[in-house]
GROMACS .gro file of N, CA and C in nm:
model
  228
    1MET      N    1  17.777   7.780  20.331
    1MET     CA    2  17.757   7.915  20.274
    1MET      C    3  17.840   8.020  20.326
    2SER      N    4  17.852   8.109  20.243
    2SER     CA    5  17.922   8.243  20.287
    2SER      C    6  17.844   8.322  20.357
    3ASP      N    7  17.891   8.428  20.402
    3ASP     CA    8  17.811   8.528  20.483
    3ASP      C    9  17.715   8.597  20.375
    4GLU      N   10  17.765   8.614  20.246
    4GLU     CA   11  17.697   8.693  20.154
    4GLU      C   12  17.569   8.594  20.087
    5THR      N   13  17.575   8.469  20.095
    5THR     CA   14  17.468   8.383  20.071
    5THR      C   15  17.367   8.322  20.166
    6THR      N   16  17.443   8.347  20.309
    6THR     CA   17  17.350   8.279  20.409
    6THR      C   18  17.211   8.352  20.425
    7PRO      N   19  17.092   8.301  20.416
    7PRO     CA   20  16.975   8.356  20.429
    7PRO      C   21  16.967   8.411  20.561
    8ILE      N   22  16.909   8.528  20.574
    8ILE     CA   23  16.898   8.606  20.685
    8ILE      C   24  16.723   8.607  20.737
    9CYS      N   25  16.707   8.591  20.858
    9CYS     CA   26  16.564   8.590  20.908
    9CYS      C   27  16.492   8.728  20.872
   10SER      N   28  16.369   8.707  20.829
   10SER     CA   29  16.276   8.821  20.796
   10SER      C   30  16.226   8.899  20.896
   11ALA      N   31  16.250   8.878  21.013
   11ALA     CA   32  16.204   8.961  21.113
   11ALA      C   33  16.266   9.096  21.112
   12LYS      N   34  16.213   9.189  21.137
   12LYS     CA   35  16.250   9.334  21.137
   12LYS      C   36  16.374   9.353  21.217
   13GLY      N   37  16.496   9.393  21.172
   13GLY     CA   38  16.601   9.409  21.228
   13GLY      C   39  16.690   9.291  21.268
   14CYS      N   40  16.644   9.184  21.250
   14CYS     CA   41  16.722   9.047  21.293
   14CYS      C   42  16.833   9.017  21.181
   15ARG      N   43  16.941   8.992  21.214
   15ARG     CA   44  17.052   8.955  21.122
   15ARG      C   45  17.083   8.818  21.153
   16THR      N   46  17.000   8.733  21.220
   16THR     CA   47  17.062   8.597  21.241
   16THR      C   48  17.023   8.504  21.114
   17PRO      N   49  17.100   8.411  21.087
   17PRO     CA   50  17.091   8.314  20.993
   17PRO      C   51  16.940   8.237  20.998
   18ALA      N   52  16.868   8.241  20.880
   18ALA     CA   53  16.736   8.164  20.899
   18ALA      C   54  16.768   8.031  20.887
   19VAL      N   55  16.665   7.956  20.963
   19VAL     CA   56  16.670   7.797  20.954
   19VAL      C   57  16.530   7.752  20.930
   20TRP      N   58  16.421   7.836  20.914
   20TRP     CA   59  16.287   7.789  20.877
   20TRP      C   60  16.227   7.883  20.770
   21VAL      N   61  16.136   7.801  20.694
   21VAL     CA   62  16.078   7.872  20.562
   21VAL      C   63  15.925   7.870  20.622
   22LEU      N   64  15.867   7.981  20.604
   22LEU     CA   65  15.727   8.005  20.639
   22LEU      C   66  15.648   8.029  20.506
   23ALA      N   67  15.580   7.941  20.467
   23ALA     CA   68  15.505   7.947  20.331
   23ALA      C   69  15.375   8.002  20.367
   24TRP      N   70  15.333   8.122  20.291
   24TRP     CA   71  15.216   8.164  20.314
   24TRP      C   72  15.134   8.211  20.187
   25ASN      N   73  15.016   8.260  20.194
   25ASN     CA   74  14.932   8.314  20.072
   25ASN      C   75  14.833   8.392  20.129
   26ASN      N   76  14.792   8.504  20.076
   26ASN     CA   77  14.681   8.592  20.096
   26ASN      C   78  14.569   8.556  20.015
   27PRO      N   79  14.475   8.479  20.051
   27PRO     CA   80  14.374   8.448  19.970
   27PRO      C   81  14.284   8.557  19.894
   28LYS      N   82  14.305   8.662  19.941
   28LYS     CA   83  14.234   8.776  19.898
   28LYS      C   84  14.309   8.816  19.749
   29ILE      N   85  14.434   8.804  19.744
   29ILE     CA   86  14.510   8.852  19.621
   29ILE      C   87  14.587   8.753  19.559
   30HIS      N   88  14.619   8.614  19.613
   30HIS     CA   89  14.699   8.515  19.549
   30HIS      C   90  14.599   8.398  19.510
   31THR      N   91  14.633   8.330  19.405
   31THR     CA   92  14.573   8.199  19.355
   31THR      C   93  14.591   8.117  19.491
   32PRO      N   94  14.505   8.004  19.491
   32PRO     CA   95  14.539   7.911  19.610
   32PRO      C   96  14.667   7.836  19.600
   33GLU      N   97  14.737   7.816  19.488
   33GLU     CA   98  14.848   7.733  19.495
   33GLU      C   99  14.957   7.809  19.507
   34ARG      N  100  14.955   7.937  19.499
   34ARG     CA  101  15.060   8.042  19.516
   34ARG      C  102  15.118   8.041  19.642
   35ARG      N  103  15.253   8.031  19.669
   35ARG     CA  104  15.321   8.058  19.784
   35ARG      C  105  15.415   8.153  19.806
   36LYS      N  106  15.391   8.249  19.893
   36LYS     CA  107  15.493   8.341  19.923
   36LYS      C  108  15.569   8.288  20.028
   37THR      N  109  15.711   8.340  20.065
   37THR     CA  110  15.794   8.291  20.165
   37THR      C  111  15.829   8.405  20.251
   38TRP      N  112  15.857   8.367  20.381
   38TRP     CA  113  15.951   8.441  20.475
   38TRP      C  114  16.025   8.333  20.540
   39ILE      N  115  16.144   8.374  20.575
   39ILE     CA  116  16.248   8.283  20.644
   39ILE      C  117  16.268   8.340  20.784
   40ALA      N  118  16.280   8.245  20.857
   40ALA     CA  119  16.319   8.279  21.011
   40ALA      C  120  16.403   8.208  21.095
   41CYS      N  121  16.477   8.277  21.172
   41CYS     CA  122  16.548   8.214  21.271
   41CYS      C  123  16.494   8.132  21.390
   42ASP      N  124  16.537   8.047  21.472
   42ASP     CA  125  16.459   7.967  21.565
   42ASP      C  126  16.386   8.085  21.659
   43GLU      N  127  16.466   8.204  21.704
   43GLU     CA  128  16.385   8.279  21.795
   43GLU      C  129  16.270   8.351  21.746
   44HIS      N  130  16.251   8.384  21.603
   44HIS     CA  131  16.151   8.451  21.545
   44HIS      C  132  16.040   8.374  21.468
   45CYS      N  133  16.080   8.251  21.463
   45CYS     CA  134  15.971   8.161  21.380
   45CYS      C  135  15.847   8.136  21.441
   46GLU      N  136  15.822   8.135  21.560
   46GLU     CA  137  15.689   8.140  21.637
   46GLU      C  138  15.604   8.261  21.617
   47HIS      N  139  15.693   8.368  21.632
   47HIS     CA  140  15.618   8.505  21.626
   47HIS      C  141  15.563   8.531  21.500
   48LEU      N  142  15.664   8.496  21.391
   48LEU     CA  143  15.616   8.519  21.244
   48LEU      C  144  15.501   8.432  21.198
   49SER      N  145  15.523   8.308  21.247
   49SER     CA  146  15.400   8.206  21.245
   49SER      C  147  15.278   8.256  21.295
   50GLN      N  148  15.272   8.319  21.398
   50GLN     CA  149  15.147   8.365  21.469
   50GLN      C  150  15.101   8.482  21.395
   51PHE      N  151  15.193   8.568  21.353
   51PHE     CA  152  15.126   8.696  21.271
   51PHE      C  153  15.077   8.634  21.162
   52LEU      N  154  15.125   8.557  21.073
   52LEU     CA  155  15.055   8.506  20.954
   52LEU      C  156  14.935   8.424  20.990
   53GLY      N  157  14.946   8.345  21.087
   53GLY     CA  158  14.843   8.241  21.124
   53GLY      C  159  14.714   8.321  21.154
   54VAL      N  160  14.715   8.429  21.237
   54VAL     CA  161  14.585   8.494  21.284
   54VAL      C  162  14.529   8.561  21.165
   55ARG      N  163  14.606   8.577  21.049
   55ARG     CA  164  14.529   8.636  20.933
   55ARG      C  165  14.492   8.535  20.837
   56GLY      N  166  14.523   8.419  20.876
   56GLY     CA  167  14.470   8.309  20.784
   56GLY      C  168  14.565   8.261  20.667
   57PHE      N  169  14.697   8.341  20.681
   57PHE     CA  170  14.796   8.324  20.555
   57PHE      C  171  14.874   8.223  20.566
   58LEU      N  172  14.912   8.169  20.677
   58LEU     CA  173  15.032   8.058  20.697
   58LEU      C  174  14.975   7.916  20.635
   59LYS      N  175  15.049   7.865  20.553
   59LYS     CA  176  15.012   7.739  20.494
   59LYS      C  177  15.110   7.647  20.540
   60ASP      N  178  15.224   7.653  20.574
   60ASP     CA  179  15.328   7.566  20.610
   60ASP      C  180  15.454   7.614  20.660
   61VAL      N  181  15.524   7.552  20.765
   61VAL     CA  182  15.658   7.595  20.824
   61VAL      C  183  15.753   7.456  20.807
   62VAL      N  184  15.852   7.491  20.728
   62VAL     CA  185  15.934   7.383  20.693
   62VAL      C  186  16.088   7.425  20.739
   63PRO      N  187  16.185   7.315  20.775
   63PRO     CA  188  16.308   7.362  20.783
   63PRO      C  189  16.375   7.415  20.655
   64LEU      N  190  16.450   7.512  20.657
   64LEU     CA  191  16.518   7.564  20.539
   64LEU      C  192  16.581   7.453  20.451
   65ALA      N  193  16.661   7.372  20.508
   65ALA     CA  194  16.723   7.270  20.455
   65ALA      C  195  16.626   7.161  20.369
   66GLU      N  196  16.508   7.171  20.407
   66GLU     CA  197  16.429   7.053  20.350
   66GLU      C  198  16.338   7.134  20.250
   67TRP      N  199  16.338   7.274  20.227
   67TRP     CA  200  16.246   7.334  20.143
   67TRP      C  201  16.255   7.338  20.008
   68GLU      N  202  16.141   7.301  19.936
   68GLU     CA  203  16.148   7.283  19.791
   68GLU      C  204  16.029   7.374  19.753
   69ALA      N  205  16.055   7.482  19.677
   69ALA     CA  206  15.944   7.562  19.640
   69ALA      C  207  15.869   7.485  19.520
   70PRO      N  208  15.757   7.504  19.519
   70PRO     CA  209  15.671   7.457  19.414
   70PRO      C  210  15.694   7.540  19.304
   71GLU      N  211  15.673   7.483  19.165
   71GLU     CA  212  15.737   7.551  19.034
   71GLU      C  213  15.675   7.679  19.028
   72ASP      N  214  15.556   7.716  19.057
   72ASP     CA  215  15.498   7.849  19.019
   72ASP      C  216  15.461   7.924  19.161
   73SER      N  217  15.562   7.924  19.247
   73SER     CA  218  15.529   7.952  19.384
   73SER      C  219  15.519   8.109  19.399
   74GLY      N  220  15.576   8.201  19.325
   74GLY     CA  221  15.591   8.327  19.347
   74GLY      C  222  15.688   8.373  19.460
   75ARG      N  223  15.788   8.267  19.488
   75ARG     CA  224  15.883   8.268  19.604
   75ARG      C  225  15.956   8.431  19.605
   76SER      N  226  15.936   8.473  19.712
   76SER     CA  227  16.006   8.600  19.759
   76SER      C  228  16.095   8.605  19.878
   0.00000   0.00000   0.00000
């Protein structure tokens, strides 16, 4: 991938290429099957996972290379 198409970590201020997908869902506003996504570098994966996890939002953490979004995931 070129620099323009390389996914960048979702952590604030991080410009490192992402290697993880964190699939999440806020049950108060999303249907159960909907998945929103954040992407993370190795350094921020655990922090972002914990942030989503303590809120009960985290559904899955998958290597970016293996991620396949469900058809109606609401991916962002």
